[in-house]
Coordinates of C-alpha atoms and ligand atoms in Angstrom, one line a residue:
M4 CA 82.5 100.4 69.4
S5 CA 84.3 99.8 72.6
N6 CA 84.4 96.2 73.9
Y7 CA 85.0 97.5 77.5
N8 CA 83.0 95.8 80.3
P9 CA 84.2 95.9 83.8
K10 CA 82.0 93.0 84.7
S11 CA 83.4 90.7 82.0
L12 CA 85.8 87.9 83.2
K13 CA 87.8 88.3 79.9
A14 CA 91.0 90.2 80.2
E15 CA 90.7 92.1 77.1
E16 CA 87.1 93.3 78.0
F17 CA 87.8 94.5 81.4
I18 CA 91.2 95.9 80.4
S19 CA 89.9 97.3 77.1
D20 CA 92.7 98.8 75.0
S21 CA 90.3 101.0 73.2
E22 CA 88.9 102.3 76.5
I23 CA 92.2 103.1 77.7
L24 CA 93.2 105.0 74.4
E25 CA 89.9 106.8 74.6
T26 CA 90.6 107.7 78.3
L27 CA 94.1 109.0 77.5
R28 CA 92.5 111.2 74.7
Y29 CA 90.0 112.5 77.1
A30 CA 92.6 113.2 79.7
E31 CA 94.8 115.0 77.2
E32 CA 91.9 117.2 76.0
N33 CA 91.0 118.1 79.6
K34 CA 94.3 118.6 81.2
N35 CA 93.9 122.3 81.4
N36 CA 90.1 122.2 82.1
T37 CA 90.4 123.9 85.6
Q38 CA 86.7 123.6 86.2
L39 CA 86.6 119.9 85.6
I40 CA 89.8 119.3 87.6
D41 CA 88.2 121.1 90.5
E42 CA 85.1 119.1 90.3
I43 CA 87.2 115.9 90.3
L44 CA 89.2 117.1 93.3
E45 CA 86.0 118.0 95.1
K46 CA 84.3 114.6 94.4
A47 CA 87.4 112.9 95.8
R48 CA 87.6 114.9 99.0
P49 CA 86.8 113.1 102.2
K50 CA 83.4 113.9 103.6
K51 CA 82.1 113.7 107.1
T52 CA 79.1 111.3 107.6
A53 CA 77.0 110.2 110.6
D54 CA 79.2 107.0 111.1
G55 CA 82.7 108.3 110.1
V56 CA 84.5 109.7 107.1
K57 CA 83.6 108.6 103.5
C58 CA 85.5 109.1 100.3
A59 CA 83.9 108.6 96.8
G60 CA 87.1 107.6 95.0
L61 CA 87.5 108.3 91.2
T62 CA 87.0 106.5 88.0
H63 CA 89.9 105.7 85.8
R64 CA 88.7 108.5 83.6
E65 CA 88.6 111.1 86.3
A66 CA 91.9 109.9 87.8
S67 CA 93.6 110.2 84.4
V68 CA 92.6 113.8 84.0
L69 CA 94.3 114.5 87.1
L70 CA 97.4 112.6 86.1
A71 CA 97.6 114.4 82.9
C72 CA 97.4 117.8 84.4
E73 CA 100.7 119.7 84.5
D74 CA 99.6 122.8 86.4
K75 CA 101.8 123.2 89.4
E76 CA 99.2 124.7 91.5
K77 CA 96.7 121.9 90.8
I78 CA 99.4 119.3 91.3
N79 CA 100.1 120.8 94.7
Q80 CA 96.4 120.6 95.5
M81 CA 96.4 116.8 94.5
F82 CA 99.3 116.3 96.8
E83 CA 97.5 118.0 99.7
L84 CA 94.4 115.9 99.0
A85 CA 96.4 112.7 98.8
E86 CA 97.8 113.4 102.2
E87 CA 94.3 114.2 103.6
I88 CA 93.0 111.0 102.4
K89 CA 95.8 109.0 103.7
Q90 CA 95.4 110.7 107.1
A91 CA 91.7 110.0 107.1
F92 CA 91.9 106.3 106.4
Y93 CA 95.3 105.2 107.3
G94 CA 96.5 107.8 109.8
N95 CA 100.2 108.1 110.4
R96 CA 100.7 104.1 110.7
I97 CA 103.1 102.6 108.2
V98 CA 103.0 98.7 108.2
M99 CA 106.3 97.0 107.9
F100 CA 107.4 93.8 105.9
A101 CA 110.2 92.1 104.4
P102 CA 110.5 89.9 101.2
L103 CA 111.8 86.4 101.5
Y104 CA 113.2 85.0 98.3
L105 CA 112.7 81.3 98.2
S106 CA 114.1 80.3 94.8
N107 CA 115.2 82.2 91.6
Y108 CA 114.8 79.1 89.4
C109 CA 112.5 80.4 86.6
V110 CA 111.3 79.0 83.2
N111 CA 110.1 82.4 81.8
G112 CA 111.9 84.6 79.5
C113 CA 111.0 88.1 81.0
T114 CA 113.3 90.5 79.3
Y115 CA 113.6 92.8 82.3
C116 CA 114.0 90.2 85.0
P117 CA 117.5 88.7 85.8
Y118 CA 115.7 85.4 86.6
H119 CA 115.0 84.9 83.0
Y120 CA 115.9 81.3 81.9
Q121 CA 118.6 82.4 79.5
N122 CA 120.6 84.2 82.2
K123 CA 123.5 81.7 82.6
H124 CA 125.5 84.0 85.0
I125 CA 123.0 84.5 87.9
C126 CA 123.7 82.0 90.6
R127 CA 120.6 79.8 90.9
K128 CA 119.5 78.8 94.3
K129 CA 116.4 77.3 95.9
L130 CA 116.3 77.2 99.7
T131 CA 115.9 73.9 101.6
Q132 CA 113.4 73.9 104.5
E133 CA 116.4 74.1 106.8
E134 CA 117.7 77.1 105.1
I135 CA 114.3 78.7 105.2
K136 CA 114.3 78.2 109.0
A137 CA 117.6 80.0 109.3
E138 CA 116.4 82.9 107.0
V139 CA 113.1 83.2 109.2
I140 CA 115.2 83.2 112.3
A141 CA 117.3 86.0 111.0
L142 CA 114.2 88.0 109.9
Q143 CA 112.6 87.5 113.3
D144 CA 115.9 88.6 115.0
M145 CA 115.5 91.8 113.3
G146 CA 111.9 92.2 114.4
H147 CA 109.8 91.3 111.3
K148 CA 106.4 89.8 111.8
R149 CA 105.1 90.0 108.2
L150 CA 106.7 88.5 105.1
A151 CA 106.1 88.5 101.4
I152 CA 107.5 85.3 99.9
E153 CA 109.0 85.6 96.3
A154 CA 109.8 82.8 93.9
G155 CA 110.4 82.4 90.1
E156 CA 108.1 80.2 88.1
D157 CA 109.3 76.7 87.6
P158 CA 106.9 73.8 88.0
V159 CA 109.8 71.3 88.5
N160 CA 112.0 73.3 91.0
N161 CA 109.3 75.4 92.7
P162 CA 106.1 73.5 92.4
I163 CA 103.0 74.6 94.6
E164 CA 103.9 71.8 97.1
Y165 CA 107.2 73.4 97.7
I166 CA 105.6 76.9 98.2
L167 CA 103.0 75.3 100.6
E168 CA 105.6 73.4 102.6
S169 CA 107.7 76.6 102.8
I170 CA 104.8 78.6 104.2
K171 CA 104.1 75.8 106.9
T172 CA 107.9 76.0 107.9
I173 CA 107.8 79.8 108.2
Y174 CA 104.6 79.8 110.4
S175 CA 106.1 77.0 112.6
I176 CA 109.2 78.9 113.7
H177 CA 109.1 80.7 117.0
H178 CA 112.5 82.0 118.0
K179 CA 112.7 83.9 121.3
N180 CA 109.8 86.2 121.2
G181 CA 109.6 86.2 117.5
D182 CA 107.1 84.8 115.0
I183 CA 106.0 85.4 111.5
R184 CA 102.2 86.2 111.7
R185 CA 101.3 86.9 108.1
V186 CA 102.9 85.5 105.0
N187 CA 101.9 87.3 101.8
V188 CA 102.7 85.4 98.6
N189 CA 104.1 86.9 95.3
I190 CA 104.3 83.9 92.9
A191 CA 103.3 83.4 89.4
A192 CA 99.7 83.2 88.1
T193 CA 98.3 79.8 88.9
T194 CA 95.1 77.6 88.9
V195 CA 92.0 78.1 91.2
E196 CA 93.0 74.8 92.8
N197 CA 96.3 76.1 93.8
Y198 CA 94.9 79.4 95.0
R199 CA 92.5 77.3 97.2
K200 CA 95.6 75.6 98.6
L201 CA 97.4 78.9 99.3
K202 CA 94.2 80.2 101.1
E203 CA 94.1 76.9 103.2
A204 CA 97.9 77.3 104.0
G205 CA 96.9 80.7 105.7
I206 CA 98.4 83.3 103.4
G207 CA 97.6 87.0 103.8
T208 CA 97.6 88.8 100.5
Y209 CA 98.2 87.2 97.1
I210 CA 100.4 89.7 95.2
L211 CA 100.8 89.6 91.4
F212 CA 102.3 92.4 89.4
Q213 CA 100.6 92.8 86.0
E214 CA 104.1 94.3 84.8
T215 CA 102.3 96.0 82.0
Y216 CA 98.6 96.2 81.0
H217 CA 99.5 96.8 77.3
K218 CA 98.9 93.4 75.6
E219 CA 101.2 93.9 72.7
S220 CA 104.1 95.0 74.9
Y221 CA 103.3 92.4 77.5
E222 CA 103.8 89.7 74.8
K223 CA 107.1 91.1 73.7
L224 CA 108.3 91.5 77.2
H225 CA 107.3 88.0 78.1
P226 CA 108.4 86.2 74.9
T227 CA 108.5 82.6 76.1
G228 CA 107.3 80.6 79.1
P229 CA 103.9 80.3 80.8
K230 CA 103.9 84.0 81.6
H231 CA 103.6 84.8 77.8
N232 CA 99.9 84.3 78.1
Y233 CA 98.4 87.8 78.8
A234 CA 94.9 86.7 79.6
Y235 CA 95.9 83.9 81.9
H236 CA 98.2 86.4 83.8
T237 CA 95.6 89.2 83.7
E238 CA 92.7 87.0 84.8
A239 CA 94.7 85.5 87.8
M240 CA 93.2 87.7 90.5
D241 CA 89.8 86.4 89.5
R242 CA 90.9 82.9 89.9
A243 CA 92.5 83.8 93.2
M244 CA 89.2 85.2 94.4
E245 CA 87.4 82.2 93.1
G246 CA 89.7 80.0 95.2
G247 CA 88.8 82.0 98.3
I248 CA 91.6 84.6 98.5
D249 CA 89.9 87.9 99.1
D250 CA 93.0 90.1 99.8
V251 CA 94.8 90.6 96.4
G252 CA 97.6 93.0 95.6
L253 CA 98.0 94.6 92.1
G254 CA 100.9 96.5 90.7
V255 CA 102.6 97.4 87.4
L256 CA 106.3 97.6 86.9
F257 CA 106.8 101.2 85.9
G258 CA 109.4 101.8 83.3
L259 CA 108.1 99.1 80.8
E260 CA 105.4 101.0 79.0
L261 CA 103.9 104.5 79.1
Y262 CA 102.8 105.4 82.6
K263 CA 99.5 107.0 81.7
Y264 CA 98.4 103.8 79.9
E265 CA 99.5 101.6 83.0
F266 CA 97.8 103.9 85.4
A267 CA 94.4 103.7 83.5
G268 CA 94.9 99.9 83.2
L269 CA 95.7 99.6 86.9
L270 CA 92.6 101.5 87.9
M271 CA 90.4 99.6 85.5
H272 CA 91.6 96.4 87.1
A273 CA 90.6 97.7 90.6
E274 CA 87.1 98.7 89.1
H275 CA 86.9 95.3 87.7
L276 CA 87.6 93.4 91.0
E277 CA 85.1 95.7 92.7
A278 CA 82.4 95.2 90.0
V279 CA 82.8 91.3 89.9
H280 CA 83.8 90.4 93.4
G281 CA 82.3 93.4 95.3
V282 CA 85.8 94.2 96.9
G283 CA 88.7 96.1 95.3
P284 CA 92.4 95.3 95.7
H285 CA 93.7 95.1 99.2
T286 CA 97.0 96.7 98.0
I287 CA 98.6 98.3 95.1
S288 CA 102.4 98.3 94.7
V289 CA 104.4 100.8 92.7
P290 CA 107.6 99.0 91.8
R291 CA 109.8 100.8 89.2
L292 CA 112.4 99.0 87.0
K293 CA 115.8 98.7 88.4
R294 CA 119.3 97.7 87.4
A295 CA 119.9 94.0 87.9
D296 CA 122.1 91.2 86.7
D297 CA 121.9 91.1 82.9
I298 CA 119.4 94.0 83.0
D299 CA 120.1 97.5 82.1
P300 CA 117.1 99.7 82.8
N301 CA 118.2 102.1 80.0
Q302 CA 117.4 99.5 77.4
F303 CA 113.8 100.3 78.3
D304 CA 112.5 103.6 77.0
N305 CA 109.7 104.3 79.5
G306 CA 111.5 105.2 82.7
I307 CA 109.8 107.9 84.8
S308 CA 111.3 110.7 86.9
D309 CA 110.8 111.0 90.7
E310 CA 108.3 113.9 90.1
I311 CA 106.0 111.8 87.7
F312 CA 106.3 108.8 90.2
E313 CA 105.1 111.0 93.1
K314 CA 102.2 112.2 91.0
I315 CA 101.2 108.7 90.2
I316 CA 101.2 107.7 93.9
A317 CA 99.1 110.7 94.8
C318 CA 96.7 110.0 92.0
I319 CA 96.3 106.4 93.0
R320 CA 95.8 107.4 96.7
I321 CA 93.0 109.9 95.5
A322 CA 91.4 107.3 93.2
V323 CA 91.2 104.3 95.4
P324 CA 91.3 105.6 99.0
Y325 CA 90.7 102.4 100.9
T326 CA 93.4 100.5 99.2
G327 CA 96.8 100.1 100.9
M328 CA 99.8 101.2 99.0
I329 CA 103.2 99.6 99.0
I330 CA 106.7 100.8 98.2
S331 CA 109.8 98.7 98.4
T332 CA 113.6 99.2 99.0
R333 CA 113.9 99.5 95.2
E334 CA 113.4 103.3 96.0
S335 CA 115.8 105.5 98.0
E336 CA 115.2 107.0 101.3
A337 CA 114.4 110.4 99.8
V338 CA 111.7 109.1 97.4
R339 CA 110.4 106.8 100.1
G340 CA 110.1 109.7 102.6
R341 CA 108.0 111.8 100.1
A342 CA 106.0 108.9 98.9
L343 CA 104.9 108.2 102.5
R344 CA 103.2 111.5 102.7
L345 CA 101.4 111.0 99.4
G346 CA 99.6 107.8 100.3
I347 CA 101.9 104.8 101.0
S348 CA 100.9 102.7 103.9
Q349 CA 103.3 99.7 103.7
I350 CA 107.1 99.6 103.3
S351 CA 109.7 97.0 103.4
G352 CA 112.7 97.4 105.5
A353 CA 116.3 95.9 105.5
S354 CA 115.4 93.8 102.4
R355 CA 117.7 91.4 100.6
T356 CA 116.6 90.4 97.3
S357 CA 119.0 87.5 96.9
V358 CA 118.0 83.9 97.7
G359 CA 119.4 83.1 101.2
G360 CA 120.6 86.7 101.7
Y361 CA 119.4 87.3 105.3
T362 CA 121.9 84.7 106.7
E363 CA 124.9 86.2 105.0
E364 CA 127.0 88.7 106.8
E365 CA 127.6 90.9 103.7
R366 CA 124.8 91.7 101.2
P367 CA 125.3 89.1 98.5
H368 CA 124.8 90.2 94.9
D369 CA 125.3 86.9 92.8
S370 CA 121.6 85.8 93.1
E371 CA 119.9 89.2 93.6
Q372 CA 116.7 90.1 91.9
F373 CA 117.4 93.7 91.6
D374 CA 119.7 96.5 93.2
V375 CA 118.3 97.7 96.5
S376 CA 118.4 101.4 96.9
D377 CA 117.5 101.7 100.6
Q378 CA 120.0 99.6 102.4
R379 CA 119.3 100.8 105.9
T380 CA 118.8 98.3 108.8
L381 CA 115.2 97.8 110.1
D382 CA 116.2 99.7 113.2
E383 CA 117.4 102.7 111.2
V384 CA 114.1 102.7 109.1
V385 CA 112.0 102.4 112.1
R386 CA 113.6 105.3 113.9
W387 CA 113.5 107.3 110.7
L388 CA 109.8 106.7 110.3
M389 CA 109.1 107.9 113.8
E390 CA 111.4 110.9 113.6
L391 CA 109.0 111.9 110.6
D392 CA 106.1 111.3 112.9
H393 CA 104.9 108.0 111.4
I394 CA 104.2 105.0 113.5
P395 CA 105.8 101.8 112.2
S396 CA 103.3 99.1 112.7
F397 CA 104.0 95.4 113.0
C398 CA 100.4 94.6 113.3
T399 CA 98.9 91.5 111.5
A400 CA 95.6 91.4 113.4
C401 CA 93.1 92.0 110.6
Y402 CA 93.4 88.8 108.6
R403 CA 94.0 86.7 111.8
E404 CA 90.6 88.1 113.1
G405 CA 89.0 87.4 109.8
R406 CA 88.8 91.0 108.7
T407 CA 89.7 90.4 105.2
G408 CA 88.1 91.5 101.8
D409 CA 85.2 93.8 102.3
R410 CA 85.2 93.3 106.1
F411 CA 88.5 95.1 106.3
M412 CA 87.1 97.8 103.8
Q413 CA 84.3 98.2 106.2
L414 CA 86.4 99.0 109.1
C415 CA 88.3 101.5 107.0
K416 CA 85.1 103.0 105.8
N417 CA 83.5 103.3 109.2
G418 CA 86.6 105.3 110.6
Q419 CA 87.2 102.5 113.2
I420 CA 90.8 102.6 112.4
L421 CA 91.6 104.7 115.5
N422 CA 90.0 102.2 117.8
C423 CA 91.5 99.1 116.3
C424 CA 94.4 99.5 113.9
H425 CA 96.0 102.5 115.9
P426 CA 96.1 100.6 119.3
N427 CA 97.5 97.5 117.5
A428 CA 100.1 99.5 115.8
L429 CA 101.2 100.9 119.3
M430 CA 101.2 97.5 120.9
T431 CA 103.2 95.8 118.0
L432 CA 105.7 98.7 118.0
T433 CA 106.2 98.3 121.8
E434 CA 106.9 94.7 121.1
Y435 CA 109.6 95.7 118.4
L436 CA 111.0 98.3 120.7
V437 CA 111.2 95.9 123.7
D438 CA 112.7 93.0 121.9
Y439 CA 114.8 94.3 119.1
A440 CA 115.5 98.1 119.0
S441 CA 118.7 100.0 119.8
E442 CA 118.5 102.3 123.0
E443 CA 118.2 105.4 120.8
T444 CA 115.3 104.0 118.8
K445 CA 113.7 102.8 122.2
K446 CA 113.8 106.3 123.5
V447 CA 112.3 108.0 120.3
G448 CA 109.6 105.1 120.2
F449 CA 108.4 105.0 123.7
A450 CA 107.9 108.8 123.6
L451 CA 105.9 108.5 120.5
I452 CA 103.7 105.7 121.9
E453 CA 102.9 107.8 125.0
K454 CA 101.8 110.7 122.8
E455 CA 99.9 108.4 120.4
L456 CA 97.9 106.6 123.1
G457 CA 96.1 109.9 123.9
K458 CA 94.5 109.8 120.2
I459 CA 92.6 106.5 120.9
P460 CA 88.9 107.9 121.1
K461 CA 87.3 105.1 123.1
E462 CA 88.4 105.2 126.8
K463 CA 87.9 101.5 127.3
V464 CA 90.1 100.7 124.3
K465 CA 92.7 103.1 125.4
N466 CA 92.9 101.5 129.0
I467 CA 93.2 98.0 127.5
A468 CA 96.0 99.1 125.1
E469 CA 97.9 100.8 128.0
D470 CA 97.6 97.7 130.1
N471 CA 98.8 95.5 127.4
I472 CA 101.8 97.7 126.7
K473 CA 102.7 97.5 130.3
Q474 CA 102.5 93.7 130.2
I475 CA 104.8 93.7 127.0
K476 CA 107.4 95.8 128.8
A477 CA 107.2 93.8 132.0
S478 CA 106.9 90.2 130.6
N479 CA 107.3 87.8 127.7
R480 CA 103.5 88.1 126.9
R481 CA 103.1 89.1 123.3
D482 CA 100.6 89.2 120.4
F483 CA 97.9 91.3 122.0
R484 CA 95.4 92.6 119.4
F485 CA 92.0 94.1 119.0
Ligands
SAM506 N1 107.7 85.2 89.5 C1 106.5 85.8 90.0 C2 105.8 86.5 88.7 O1 106.3 86.2 87.7 O2 104.9 87.2 88.9 C3 106.8 86.9 91.0 C4 108.0 87.0 91.6 S1 109.1 88.2 90.9 C5 110.4 87.7 92.1 C6 108.5 89.8 91.6 C7 108.5 91.1 90.8 O3 109.8 91.6 90.6 C8 108.0 90.9 89.3 O4 106.6 90.7 89.2 C9 108.5 92.2 88.7 O5 107.6 93.2 88.7 C10 109.7 92.6 89.7 N2 111.0 92.7 88.9 C11 111.4 91.8 88.0 N3 112.6 92.4 87.5 C12 112.8 93.6 88.0 C13 113.7 94.7 87.9 N4 114.7 94.5 87.0 N5 113.5 95.7 88.6 C14 112.6 95.9 89.5 N6 111.6 95.0 89.7 C15 111.6 93.8 88.9

């Protein structure tokens, strides 16, 4: 008898090992069942309704059948469908962000992470508030408006008070026309009380990667420290939501365990959040294990090829159509380019994964979390996106207008993106171009904005957006939003 219960608050019941194994068996048995695969693809296809476009999404079992399928033609159909869904709900906008590493002190023993406490040769650093200011100014001078703060787990060096003070510092800095308008937080699992404090500090999304959903592997990969506790880690999003954070970001670190197991676990986690809190994850990240100080990815047996990685991204896009998807600079330009088509809606640019890295002339390696594959400047990434016909967006409007959790999902589901997110993207891109871009990027960008303004359906919205863009170009007025 399976103990599976998506409504349970116990990790081992909403991520039931027996249900995952049964799902994998079912997927393997049906991976050549063309009729079933066609039915699943049909169910997932966007459908026109009276008030917009709707997508049914897929269960973890249905999506696992797609992931197991090896037929080239069917995989191409999956890729086409993923692209169609992405276009229907996210359009061609790509939200930009950068990670900001506050501290690499850590008491955990994660075997894949260079921050593990036994690593004696990594240079340990924790930014002071003055150093945070300098990092934030450097990030603002590139054009960033949205950060994800990162820290190791260390109750003495990085207590919650330090994180809260750092968030306050980040929001307080307004350098030239710059400001950081959304701070997402990626710190270790914590208590309801601390999540409430993070919410009060005005964070955007709380991000926590599960690393692996496989309990036994999880315990081996996290042999010591508070992170060893599988249930505490897996139930963190429920505590975050209890603390009032309704935008949460899931992810697994691909390469640690078998990807089909992780994929089913990830979708079950999303189903659990929907079943208990009425709203699924705001984002899903797809990090892959990378080389790092003291870490050789070849020590781990479950690395995945780029082809499988792309299939995973497409299948997630099809299964949870309204969830944003994030890819970091762990991936190369080529992989990121393909992933964007298949469903990614947020990318980082010009990231430095070292503590204090943004104020250094040269990319430092002595305190880095992992090797960065995409080392281009933000200007280069922005221009590249536009040349591929994406709109880089620096928009942070939704959560500042209270459109979080199910209110954001409603906007997405009602197809209001073109009247809201699209003009916001064009206005914030204008800010970026005017304040930070090179001449070449400006040329490409202003031409793109001209073309994209024509796609705003409501005449009134279009006129306001055009007027705001004129003001951004002619003055220092910033931060217009719908
Ligand atoms: N300390 C927090 C925690 O334990 O969840 C979060 C911060 S940690 C800096 C962010 C993420 O980096 C981890 O959740 C892990 O998935 C990822 N990471 C760790 N080592 C990595 C590696 N060698 N390659 C790629 N990503 C890695």
